[in-house]
mmCIF file of C-alpha atoms in Angstrom:
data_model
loop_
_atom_site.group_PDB
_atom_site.id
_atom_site.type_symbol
_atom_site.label_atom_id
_atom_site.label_comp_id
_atom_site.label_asym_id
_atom_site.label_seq_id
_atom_site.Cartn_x
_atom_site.Cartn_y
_atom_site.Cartn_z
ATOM 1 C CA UNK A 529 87.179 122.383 76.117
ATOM 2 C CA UNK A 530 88.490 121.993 79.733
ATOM 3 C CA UNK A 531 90.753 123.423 81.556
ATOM 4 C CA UNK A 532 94.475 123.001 80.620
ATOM 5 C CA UNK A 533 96.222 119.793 82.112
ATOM 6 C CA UNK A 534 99.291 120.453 84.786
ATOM 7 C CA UNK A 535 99.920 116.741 83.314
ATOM 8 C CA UNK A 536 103.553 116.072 83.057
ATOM 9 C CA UNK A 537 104.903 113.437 80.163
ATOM 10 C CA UNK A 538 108.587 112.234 79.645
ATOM 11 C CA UNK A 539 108.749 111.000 76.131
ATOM 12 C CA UNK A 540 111.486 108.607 75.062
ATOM 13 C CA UNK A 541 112.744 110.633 71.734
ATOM 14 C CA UNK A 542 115.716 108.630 70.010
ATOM 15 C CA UNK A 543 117.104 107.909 73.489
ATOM 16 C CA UNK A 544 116.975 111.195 74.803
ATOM 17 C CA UNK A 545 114.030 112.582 77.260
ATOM 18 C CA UNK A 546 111.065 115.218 76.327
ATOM 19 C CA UNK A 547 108.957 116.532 78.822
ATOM 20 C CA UNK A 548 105.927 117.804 77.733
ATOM 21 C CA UNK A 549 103.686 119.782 79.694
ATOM 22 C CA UNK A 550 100.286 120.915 80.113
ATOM 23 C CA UNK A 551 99.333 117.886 77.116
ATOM 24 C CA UNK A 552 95.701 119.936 76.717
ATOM 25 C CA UNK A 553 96.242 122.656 77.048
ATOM 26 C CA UNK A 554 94.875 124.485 74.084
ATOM 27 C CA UNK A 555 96.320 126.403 71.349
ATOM 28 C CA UNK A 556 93.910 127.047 68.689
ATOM 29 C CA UNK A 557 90.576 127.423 70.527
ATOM 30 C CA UNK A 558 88.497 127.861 67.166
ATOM 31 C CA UNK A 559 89.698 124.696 66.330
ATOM 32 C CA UNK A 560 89.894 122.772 69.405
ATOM 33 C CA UNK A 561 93.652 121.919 68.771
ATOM 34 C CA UNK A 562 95.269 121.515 72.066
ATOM 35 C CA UNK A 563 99.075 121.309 72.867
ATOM 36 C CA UNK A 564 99.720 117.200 72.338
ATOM 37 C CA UNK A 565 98.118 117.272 69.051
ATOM 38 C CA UNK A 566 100.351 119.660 67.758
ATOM 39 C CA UNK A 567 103.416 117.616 69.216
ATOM 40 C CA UNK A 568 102.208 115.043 67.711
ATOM 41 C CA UNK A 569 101.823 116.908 64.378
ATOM 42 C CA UNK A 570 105.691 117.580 64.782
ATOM 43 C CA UNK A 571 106.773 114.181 65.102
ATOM 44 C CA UNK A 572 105.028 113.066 62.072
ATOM 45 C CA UNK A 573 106.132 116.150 59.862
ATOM 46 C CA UNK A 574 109.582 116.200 61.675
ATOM 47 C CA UNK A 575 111.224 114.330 58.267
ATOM 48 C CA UNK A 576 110.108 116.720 56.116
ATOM 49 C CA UNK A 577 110.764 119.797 58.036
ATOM 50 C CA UNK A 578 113.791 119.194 59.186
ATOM 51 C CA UNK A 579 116.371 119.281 56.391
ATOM 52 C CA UNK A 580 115.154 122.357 56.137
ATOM 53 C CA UNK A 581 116.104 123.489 59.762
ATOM 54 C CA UNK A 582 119.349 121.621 59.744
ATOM 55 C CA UNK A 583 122.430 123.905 60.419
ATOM 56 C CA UNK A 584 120.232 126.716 60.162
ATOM 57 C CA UNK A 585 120.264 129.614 62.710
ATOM 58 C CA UNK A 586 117.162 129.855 64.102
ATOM 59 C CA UNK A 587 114.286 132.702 65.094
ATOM 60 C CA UNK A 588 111.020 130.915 66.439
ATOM 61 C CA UNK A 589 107.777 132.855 67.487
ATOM 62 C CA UNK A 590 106.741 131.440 71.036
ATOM 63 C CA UNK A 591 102.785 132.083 71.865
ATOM 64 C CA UNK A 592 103.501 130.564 75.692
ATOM 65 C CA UNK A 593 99.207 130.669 75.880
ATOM 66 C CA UNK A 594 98.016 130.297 72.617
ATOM 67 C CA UNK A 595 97.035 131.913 69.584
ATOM 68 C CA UNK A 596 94.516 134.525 71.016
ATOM 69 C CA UNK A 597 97.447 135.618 73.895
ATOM 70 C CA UNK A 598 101.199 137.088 73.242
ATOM 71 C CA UNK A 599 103.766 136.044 71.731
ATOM 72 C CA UNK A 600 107.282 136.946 71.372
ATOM 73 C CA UNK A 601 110.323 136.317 69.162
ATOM 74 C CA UNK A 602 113.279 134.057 70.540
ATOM 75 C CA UNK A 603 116.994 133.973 68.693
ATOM 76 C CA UNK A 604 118.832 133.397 71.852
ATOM 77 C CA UNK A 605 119.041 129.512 73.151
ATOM 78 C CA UNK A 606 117.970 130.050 76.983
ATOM 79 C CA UNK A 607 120.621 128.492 79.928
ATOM 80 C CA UNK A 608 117.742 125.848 80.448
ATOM 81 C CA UNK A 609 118.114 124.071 77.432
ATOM 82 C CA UNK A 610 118.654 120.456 77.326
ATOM 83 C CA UNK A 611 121.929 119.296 76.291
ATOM 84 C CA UNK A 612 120.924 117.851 72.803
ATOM 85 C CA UNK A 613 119.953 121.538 71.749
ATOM 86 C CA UNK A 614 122.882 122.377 69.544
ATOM 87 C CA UNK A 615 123.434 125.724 69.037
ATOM 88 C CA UNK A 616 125.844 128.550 66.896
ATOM 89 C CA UNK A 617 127.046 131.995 67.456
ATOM 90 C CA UNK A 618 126.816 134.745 65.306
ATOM 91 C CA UNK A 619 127.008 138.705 65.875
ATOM 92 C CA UNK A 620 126.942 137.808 69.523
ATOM 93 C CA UNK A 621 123.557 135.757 69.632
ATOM 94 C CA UNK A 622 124.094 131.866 70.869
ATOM 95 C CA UNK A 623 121.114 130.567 68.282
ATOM 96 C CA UNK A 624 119.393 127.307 68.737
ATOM 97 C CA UNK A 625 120.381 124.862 65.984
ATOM 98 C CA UNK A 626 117.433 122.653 65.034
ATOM 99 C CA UNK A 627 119.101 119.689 63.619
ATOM 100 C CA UNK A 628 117.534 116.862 65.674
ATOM 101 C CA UNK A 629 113.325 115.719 67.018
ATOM 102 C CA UNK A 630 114.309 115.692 70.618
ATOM 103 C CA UNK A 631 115.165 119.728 69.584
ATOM 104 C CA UNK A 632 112.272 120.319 67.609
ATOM 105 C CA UNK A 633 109.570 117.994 70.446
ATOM 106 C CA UNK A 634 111.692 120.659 73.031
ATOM 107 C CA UNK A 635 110.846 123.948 71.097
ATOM 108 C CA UNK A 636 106.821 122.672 69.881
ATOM 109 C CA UNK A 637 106.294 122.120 73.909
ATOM 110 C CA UNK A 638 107.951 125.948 74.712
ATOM 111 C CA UNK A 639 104.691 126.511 72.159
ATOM 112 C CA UNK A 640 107.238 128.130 69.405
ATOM 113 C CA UNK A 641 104.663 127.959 66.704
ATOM 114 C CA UNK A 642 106.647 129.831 63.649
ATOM 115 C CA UNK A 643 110.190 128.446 62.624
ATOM 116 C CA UNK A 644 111.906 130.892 60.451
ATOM 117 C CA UNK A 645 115.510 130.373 59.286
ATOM 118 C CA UNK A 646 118.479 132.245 57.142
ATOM 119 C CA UNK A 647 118.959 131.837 53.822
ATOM 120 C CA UNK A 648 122.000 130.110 54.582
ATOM 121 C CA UNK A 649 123.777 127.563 56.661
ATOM 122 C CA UNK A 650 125.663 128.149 59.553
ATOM 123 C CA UNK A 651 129.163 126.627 57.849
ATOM 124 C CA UNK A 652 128.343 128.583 54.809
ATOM 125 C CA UNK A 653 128.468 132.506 54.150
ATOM 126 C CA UNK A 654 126.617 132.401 50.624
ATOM 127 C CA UNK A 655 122.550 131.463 50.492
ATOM 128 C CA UNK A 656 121.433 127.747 49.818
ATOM 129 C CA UNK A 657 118.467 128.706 48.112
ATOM 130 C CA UNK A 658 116.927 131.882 46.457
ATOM 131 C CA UNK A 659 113.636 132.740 47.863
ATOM 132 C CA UNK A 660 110.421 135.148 46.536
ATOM 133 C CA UNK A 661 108.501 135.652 48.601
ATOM 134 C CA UNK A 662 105.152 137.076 47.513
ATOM 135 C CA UNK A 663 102.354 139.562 49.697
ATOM 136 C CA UNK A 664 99.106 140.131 48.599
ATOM 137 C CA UNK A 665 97.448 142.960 50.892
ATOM 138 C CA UNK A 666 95.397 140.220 52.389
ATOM 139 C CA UNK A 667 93.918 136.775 51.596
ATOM 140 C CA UNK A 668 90.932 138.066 49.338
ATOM 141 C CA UNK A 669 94.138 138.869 46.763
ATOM 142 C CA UNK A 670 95.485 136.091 47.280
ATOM 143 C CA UNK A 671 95.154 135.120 43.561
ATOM 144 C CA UNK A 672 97.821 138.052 42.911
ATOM 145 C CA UNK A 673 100.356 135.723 44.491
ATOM 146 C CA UNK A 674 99.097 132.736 42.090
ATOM 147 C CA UNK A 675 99.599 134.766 38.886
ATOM 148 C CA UNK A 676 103.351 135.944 40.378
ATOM 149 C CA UNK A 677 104.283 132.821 40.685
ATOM 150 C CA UNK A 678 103.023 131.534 37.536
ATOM 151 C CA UNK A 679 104.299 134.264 35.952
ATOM 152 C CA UNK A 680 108.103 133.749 37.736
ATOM 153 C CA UNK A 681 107.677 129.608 36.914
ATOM 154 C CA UNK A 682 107.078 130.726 33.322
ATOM 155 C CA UNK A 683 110.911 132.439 33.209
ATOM 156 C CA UNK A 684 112.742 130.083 35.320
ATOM 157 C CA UNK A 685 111.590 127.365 33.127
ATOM 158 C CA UNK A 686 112.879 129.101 29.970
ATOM 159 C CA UNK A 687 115.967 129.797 32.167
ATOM 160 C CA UNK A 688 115.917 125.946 32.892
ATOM 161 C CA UNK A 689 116.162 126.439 36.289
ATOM 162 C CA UNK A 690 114.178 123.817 39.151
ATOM 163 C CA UNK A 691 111.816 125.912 41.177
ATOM 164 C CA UNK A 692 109.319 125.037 44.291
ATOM 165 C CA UNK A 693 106.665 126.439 45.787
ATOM 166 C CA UNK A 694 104.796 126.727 49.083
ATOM 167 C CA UNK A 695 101.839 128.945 50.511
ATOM 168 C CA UNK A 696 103.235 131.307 53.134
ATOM 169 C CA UNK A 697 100.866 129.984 55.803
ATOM 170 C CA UNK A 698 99.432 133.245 55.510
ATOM 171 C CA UNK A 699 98.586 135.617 52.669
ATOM 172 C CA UNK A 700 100.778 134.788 50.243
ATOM 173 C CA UNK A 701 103.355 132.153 48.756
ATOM 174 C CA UNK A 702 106.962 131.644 48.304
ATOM 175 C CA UNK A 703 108.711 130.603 45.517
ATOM 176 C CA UNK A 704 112.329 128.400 45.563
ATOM 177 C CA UNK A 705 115.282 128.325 43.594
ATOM 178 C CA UNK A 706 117.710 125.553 44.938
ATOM 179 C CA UNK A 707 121.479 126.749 44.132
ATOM 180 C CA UNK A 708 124.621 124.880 43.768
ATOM 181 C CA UNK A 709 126.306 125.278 47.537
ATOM 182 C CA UNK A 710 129.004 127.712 47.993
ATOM 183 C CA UNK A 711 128.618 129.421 44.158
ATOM 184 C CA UNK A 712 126.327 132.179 44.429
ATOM 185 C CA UNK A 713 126.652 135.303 46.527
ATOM 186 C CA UNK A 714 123.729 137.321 48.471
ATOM 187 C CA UNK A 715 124.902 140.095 46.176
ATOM 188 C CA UNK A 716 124.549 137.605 42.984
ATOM 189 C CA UNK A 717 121.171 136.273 44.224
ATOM 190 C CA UNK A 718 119.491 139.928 44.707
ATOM 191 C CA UNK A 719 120.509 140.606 40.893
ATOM 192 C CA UNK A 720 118.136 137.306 39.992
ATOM 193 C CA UNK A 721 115.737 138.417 42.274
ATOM 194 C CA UNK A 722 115.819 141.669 40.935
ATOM 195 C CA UNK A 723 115.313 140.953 37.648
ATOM 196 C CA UNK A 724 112.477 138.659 38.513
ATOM 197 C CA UNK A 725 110.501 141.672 40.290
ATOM 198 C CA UNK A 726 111.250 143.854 37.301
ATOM 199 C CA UNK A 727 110.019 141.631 34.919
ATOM 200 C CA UNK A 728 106.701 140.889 37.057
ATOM 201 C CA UNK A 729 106.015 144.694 37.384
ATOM 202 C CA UNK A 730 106.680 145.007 33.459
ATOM 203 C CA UNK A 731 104.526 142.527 32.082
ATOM 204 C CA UNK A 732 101.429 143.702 35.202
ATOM 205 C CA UNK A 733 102.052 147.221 36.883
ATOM 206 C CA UNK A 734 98.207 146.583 38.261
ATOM 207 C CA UNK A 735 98.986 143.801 39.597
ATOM 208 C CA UNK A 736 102.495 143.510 41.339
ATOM 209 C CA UNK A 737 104.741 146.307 43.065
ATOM 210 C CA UNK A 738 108.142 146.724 44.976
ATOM 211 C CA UNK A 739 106.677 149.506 46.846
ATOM 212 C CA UNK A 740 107.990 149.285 50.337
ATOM 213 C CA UNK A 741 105.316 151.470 52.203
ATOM 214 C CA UNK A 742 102.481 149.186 52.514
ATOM 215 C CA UNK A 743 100.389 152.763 52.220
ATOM 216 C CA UNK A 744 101.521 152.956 48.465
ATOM 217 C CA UNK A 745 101.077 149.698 47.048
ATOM 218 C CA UNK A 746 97.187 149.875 46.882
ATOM 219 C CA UNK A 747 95.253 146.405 46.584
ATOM 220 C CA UNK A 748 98.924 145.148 44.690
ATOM 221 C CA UNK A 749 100.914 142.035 45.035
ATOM 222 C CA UNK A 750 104.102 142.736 46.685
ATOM 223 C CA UNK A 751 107.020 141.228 45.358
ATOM 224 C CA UNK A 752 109.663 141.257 48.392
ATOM 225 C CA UNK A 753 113.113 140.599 46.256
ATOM 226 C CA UNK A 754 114.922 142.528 49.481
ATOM 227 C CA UNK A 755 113.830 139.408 51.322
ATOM 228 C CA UNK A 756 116.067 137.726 50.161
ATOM 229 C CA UNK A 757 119.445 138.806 51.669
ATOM 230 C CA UNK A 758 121.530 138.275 54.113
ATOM 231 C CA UNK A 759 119.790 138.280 58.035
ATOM 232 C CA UNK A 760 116.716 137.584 56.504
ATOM 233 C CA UNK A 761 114.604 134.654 57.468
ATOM 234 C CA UNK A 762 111.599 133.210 55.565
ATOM 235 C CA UNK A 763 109.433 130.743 57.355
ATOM 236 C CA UNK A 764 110.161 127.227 57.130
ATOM 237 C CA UNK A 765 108.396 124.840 55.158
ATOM 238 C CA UNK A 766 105.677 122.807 56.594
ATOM 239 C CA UNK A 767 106.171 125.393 60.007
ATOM 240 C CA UNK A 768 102.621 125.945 61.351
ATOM 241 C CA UNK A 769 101.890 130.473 61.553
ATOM 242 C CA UNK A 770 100.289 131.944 64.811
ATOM 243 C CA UNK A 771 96.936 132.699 63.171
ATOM 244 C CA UNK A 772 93.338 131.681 64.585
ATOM 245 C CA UNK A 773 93.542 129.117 61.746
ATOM 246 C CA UNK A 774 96.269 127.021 62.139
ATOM 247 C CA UNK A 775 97.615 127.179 58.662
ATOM 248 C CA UNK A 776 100.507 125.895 57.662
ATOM 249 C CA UNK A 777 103.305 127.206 55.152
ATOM 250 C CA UNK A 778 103.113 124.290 52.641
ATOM 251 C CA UNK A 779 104.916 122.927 50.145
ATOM 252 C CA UNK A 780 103.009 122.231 46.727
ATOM 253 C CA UNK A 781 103.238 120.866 43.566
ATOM 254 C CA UNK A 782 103.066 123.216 40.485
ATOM 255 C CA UNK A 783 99.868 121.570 39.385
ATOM 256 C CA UNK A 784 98.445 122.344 41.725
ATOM 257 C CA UNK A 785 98.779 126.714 41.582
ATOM 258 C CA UNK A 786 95.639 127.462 40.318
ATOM 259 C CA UNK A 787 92.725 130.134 40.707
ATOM 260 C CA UNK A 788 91.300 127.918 43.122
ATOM 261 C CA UNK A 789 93.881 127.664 45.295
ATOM 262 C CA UNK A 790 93.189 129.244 48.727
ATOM 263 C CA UNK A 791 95.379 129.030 51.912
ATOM 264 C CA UNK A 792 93.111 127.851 53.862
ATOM 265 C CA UNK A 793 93.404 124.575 52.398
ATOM 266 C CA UNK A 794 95.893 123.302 54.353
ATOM 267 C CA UNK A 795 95.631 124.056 58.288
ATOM 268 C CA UNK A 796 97.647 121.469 60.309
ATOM 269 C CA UNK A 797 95.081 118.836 60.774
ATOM 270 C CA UNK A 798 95.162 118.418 57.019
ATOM 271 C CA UNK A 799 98.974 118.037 56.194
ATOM 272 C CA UNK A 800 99.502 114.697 57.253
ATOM 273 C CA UNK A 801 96.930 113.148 55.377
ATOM 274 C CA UNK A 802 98.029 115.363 52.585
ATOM 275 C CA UNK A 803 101.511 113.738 52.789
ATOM 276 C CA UNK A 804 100.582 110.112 52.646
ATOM 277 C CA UNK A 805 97.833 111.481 49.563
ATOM 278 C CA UNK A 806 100.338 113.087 47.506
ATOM 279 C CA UNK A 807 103.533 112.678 48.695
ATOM 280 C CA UNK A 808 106.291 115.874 49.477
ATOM 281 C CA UNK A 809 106.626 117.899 46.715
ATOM 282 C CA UNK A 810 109.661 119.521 47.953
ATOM 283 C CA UNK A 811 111.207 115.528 47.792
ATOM 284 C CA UNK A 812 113.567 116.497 45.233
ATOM 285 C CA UNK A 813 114.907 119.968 46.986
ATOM 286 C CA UNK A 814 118.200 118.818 47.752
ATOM 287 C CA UNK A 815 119.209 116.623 44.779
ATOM 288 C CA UNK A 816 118.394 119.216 42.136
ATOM 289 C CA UNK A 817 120.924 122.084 43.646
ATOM 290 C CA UNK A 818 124.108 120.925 41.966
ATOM 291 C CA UNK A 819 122.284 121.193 38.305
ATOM 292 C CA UNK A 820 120.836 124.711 38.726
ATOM 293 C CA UNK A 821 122.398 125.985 35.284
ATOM 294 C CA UNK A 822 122.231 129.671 37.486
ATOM 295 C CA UNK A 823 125.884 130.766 37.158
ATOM 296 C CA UNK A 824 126.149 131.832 33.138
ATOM 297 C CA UNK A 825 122.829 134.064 33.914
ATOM 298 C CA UNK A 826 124.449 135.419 36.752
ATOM 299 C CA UNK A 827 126.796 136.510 35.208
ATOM 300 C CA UNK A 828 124.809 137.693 32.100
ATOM 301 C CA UNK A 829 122.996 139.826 34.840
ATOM 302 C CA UNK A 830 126.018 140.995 35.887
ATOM 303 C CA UNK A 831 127.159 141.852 31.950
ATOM 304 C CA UNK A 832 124.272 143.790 31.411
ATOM 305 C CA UNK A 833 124.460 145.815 35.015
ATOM 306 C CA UNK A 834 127.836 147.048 33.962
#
């Protein structure tokens, strides 16, 4: 590839101006993915991603030259931010809001790769959604995430509750559980999550652990139900991770968590294509939270804790 661009562009985004710099300059050498394609790649996933950013405090990894160079986390909106970059305080950090493309065009050409957001909205103090989020030692177990979440689809859908999946964009997947807004506390949600861990470790103590100390799991799937609490952020869906492959945390259908499944299916020159192909499979998300029958086994839970 050549050398990176000092190429300035002002892009007209919904009436308000983007700059983007440096359009070549790359960002995933093994892949010869340089800094407009992956713009671009935000502007086309920008409807599917964003709902999920909306009113949602936000924590981005920046990798200012790439992949293979350093990165660094960013809560804090800097002073230079254009005026379309909403933002919210809490516990004394002004957040950047990511509720619009002009925001989201603004953060993909600071290079913030990894979007990872609360649990909850800023307006709201109880979670949206409960997440599980699931950690095989590395990505030659990565069928120990599969089974988990086959295993955890297998009780919610006894439960009749809606769940959703996506890969991590790493090692592992994540598993969803819409809730009805405003009805379920972070204290309710880590009784759910608790009894989904217990009952994973029950029915496969070989396979799946809530061991902590990565030293002390062994070659075990990791079922994070801490995760989910509240200051805890998850990565987005369809957010692309700072690994050499570009992969992408993506959203799947059920039919499609299998043994064959591998994460490296879907690095960000695929999901597009995969979009028009298939469609989103987190399309439904939103609608299905008011009819998440979760509240009598909360309380059940809560029954049988006493």
């Amino acid at each position: 590839m050549g050398k990176s661009s000092k190429e300035q562009i002002d892009l007209n985004v919904n009436g308000e101006i983007v700059t983007l710099t440096s359009p070549n300059k790359p960002l995933w050498p093994d892949h010869n993915i340089v800094k407009v394609e992956y713009i671009n790649y935000l502007t086309q996933v920008a409807p599917y991603m964003l709902p999920f950013l909306k009113n949602r405090s936000l924590t981005v990894i920046r990798y200012p030259h790439g992949v293979s160079e350093e990165k660094f986390y960013q809560k804090n909106c800097p002073d230079y931010a254009p005026h379309y970059v909403h933002t919210a305080l809490e516990e004394e950090i002004n957040y950047i809001v990511c509720n619009n493309l002009p925001t989201l065009l603004w953060l993909g050409n600071q290079l913030a790769f990894e979007f990872h957001i609360p649990y909850r909205t800023v307006e709201n103090i109880h979670p949206s959604e409960i997440v599980m989020d699931l950690d095989p030692p590395s990505r030659k177990e990565f069928h120990l995430s599969v089974e988990a979440a086959l295993l955890i689809k297998e009780v919610c859908d006894k439960l009749h509750l809606t769940t959703f999946i996506k890969t991590s964009g790493n090692k592992g997947m994540q598993i969803y559980i819409p809730l009805p807004e405003q009805s379920v506390t972070f204290e309710d949600s880590r009784l759910f999550t608790e009894f989904l861990a217990q009952y994973l470790i029950e029915r496969e103590p070989k396979w799946f652990t809530i061991e902590r100390l990565k030293k002390n799991r062994g070659n075990r799937c990791y079922v994070d139900y801490i995760q989910h609490a509240e200051g805890k952020t998850i990565i987005a869906p369809y957010s692309v991770r700072g690994n050499d492959d570009a992969l992408v945390a993506t959203p799947l259908y059920w039919k499609e968590v299998n043994t064959s499944l591998k994460p490296e299916h879907f690095p960000l020159t695929s999901i597009m294509d995969r979009i028009k192909e298939v469609d989103d499979p987190f399309k439904d998300f939103f609608s299905c939270k008011s009819k998440q029958p979760i509240l009598p086994l909360i309380k059940a839970l809560k029954e049988k804790s006493l």
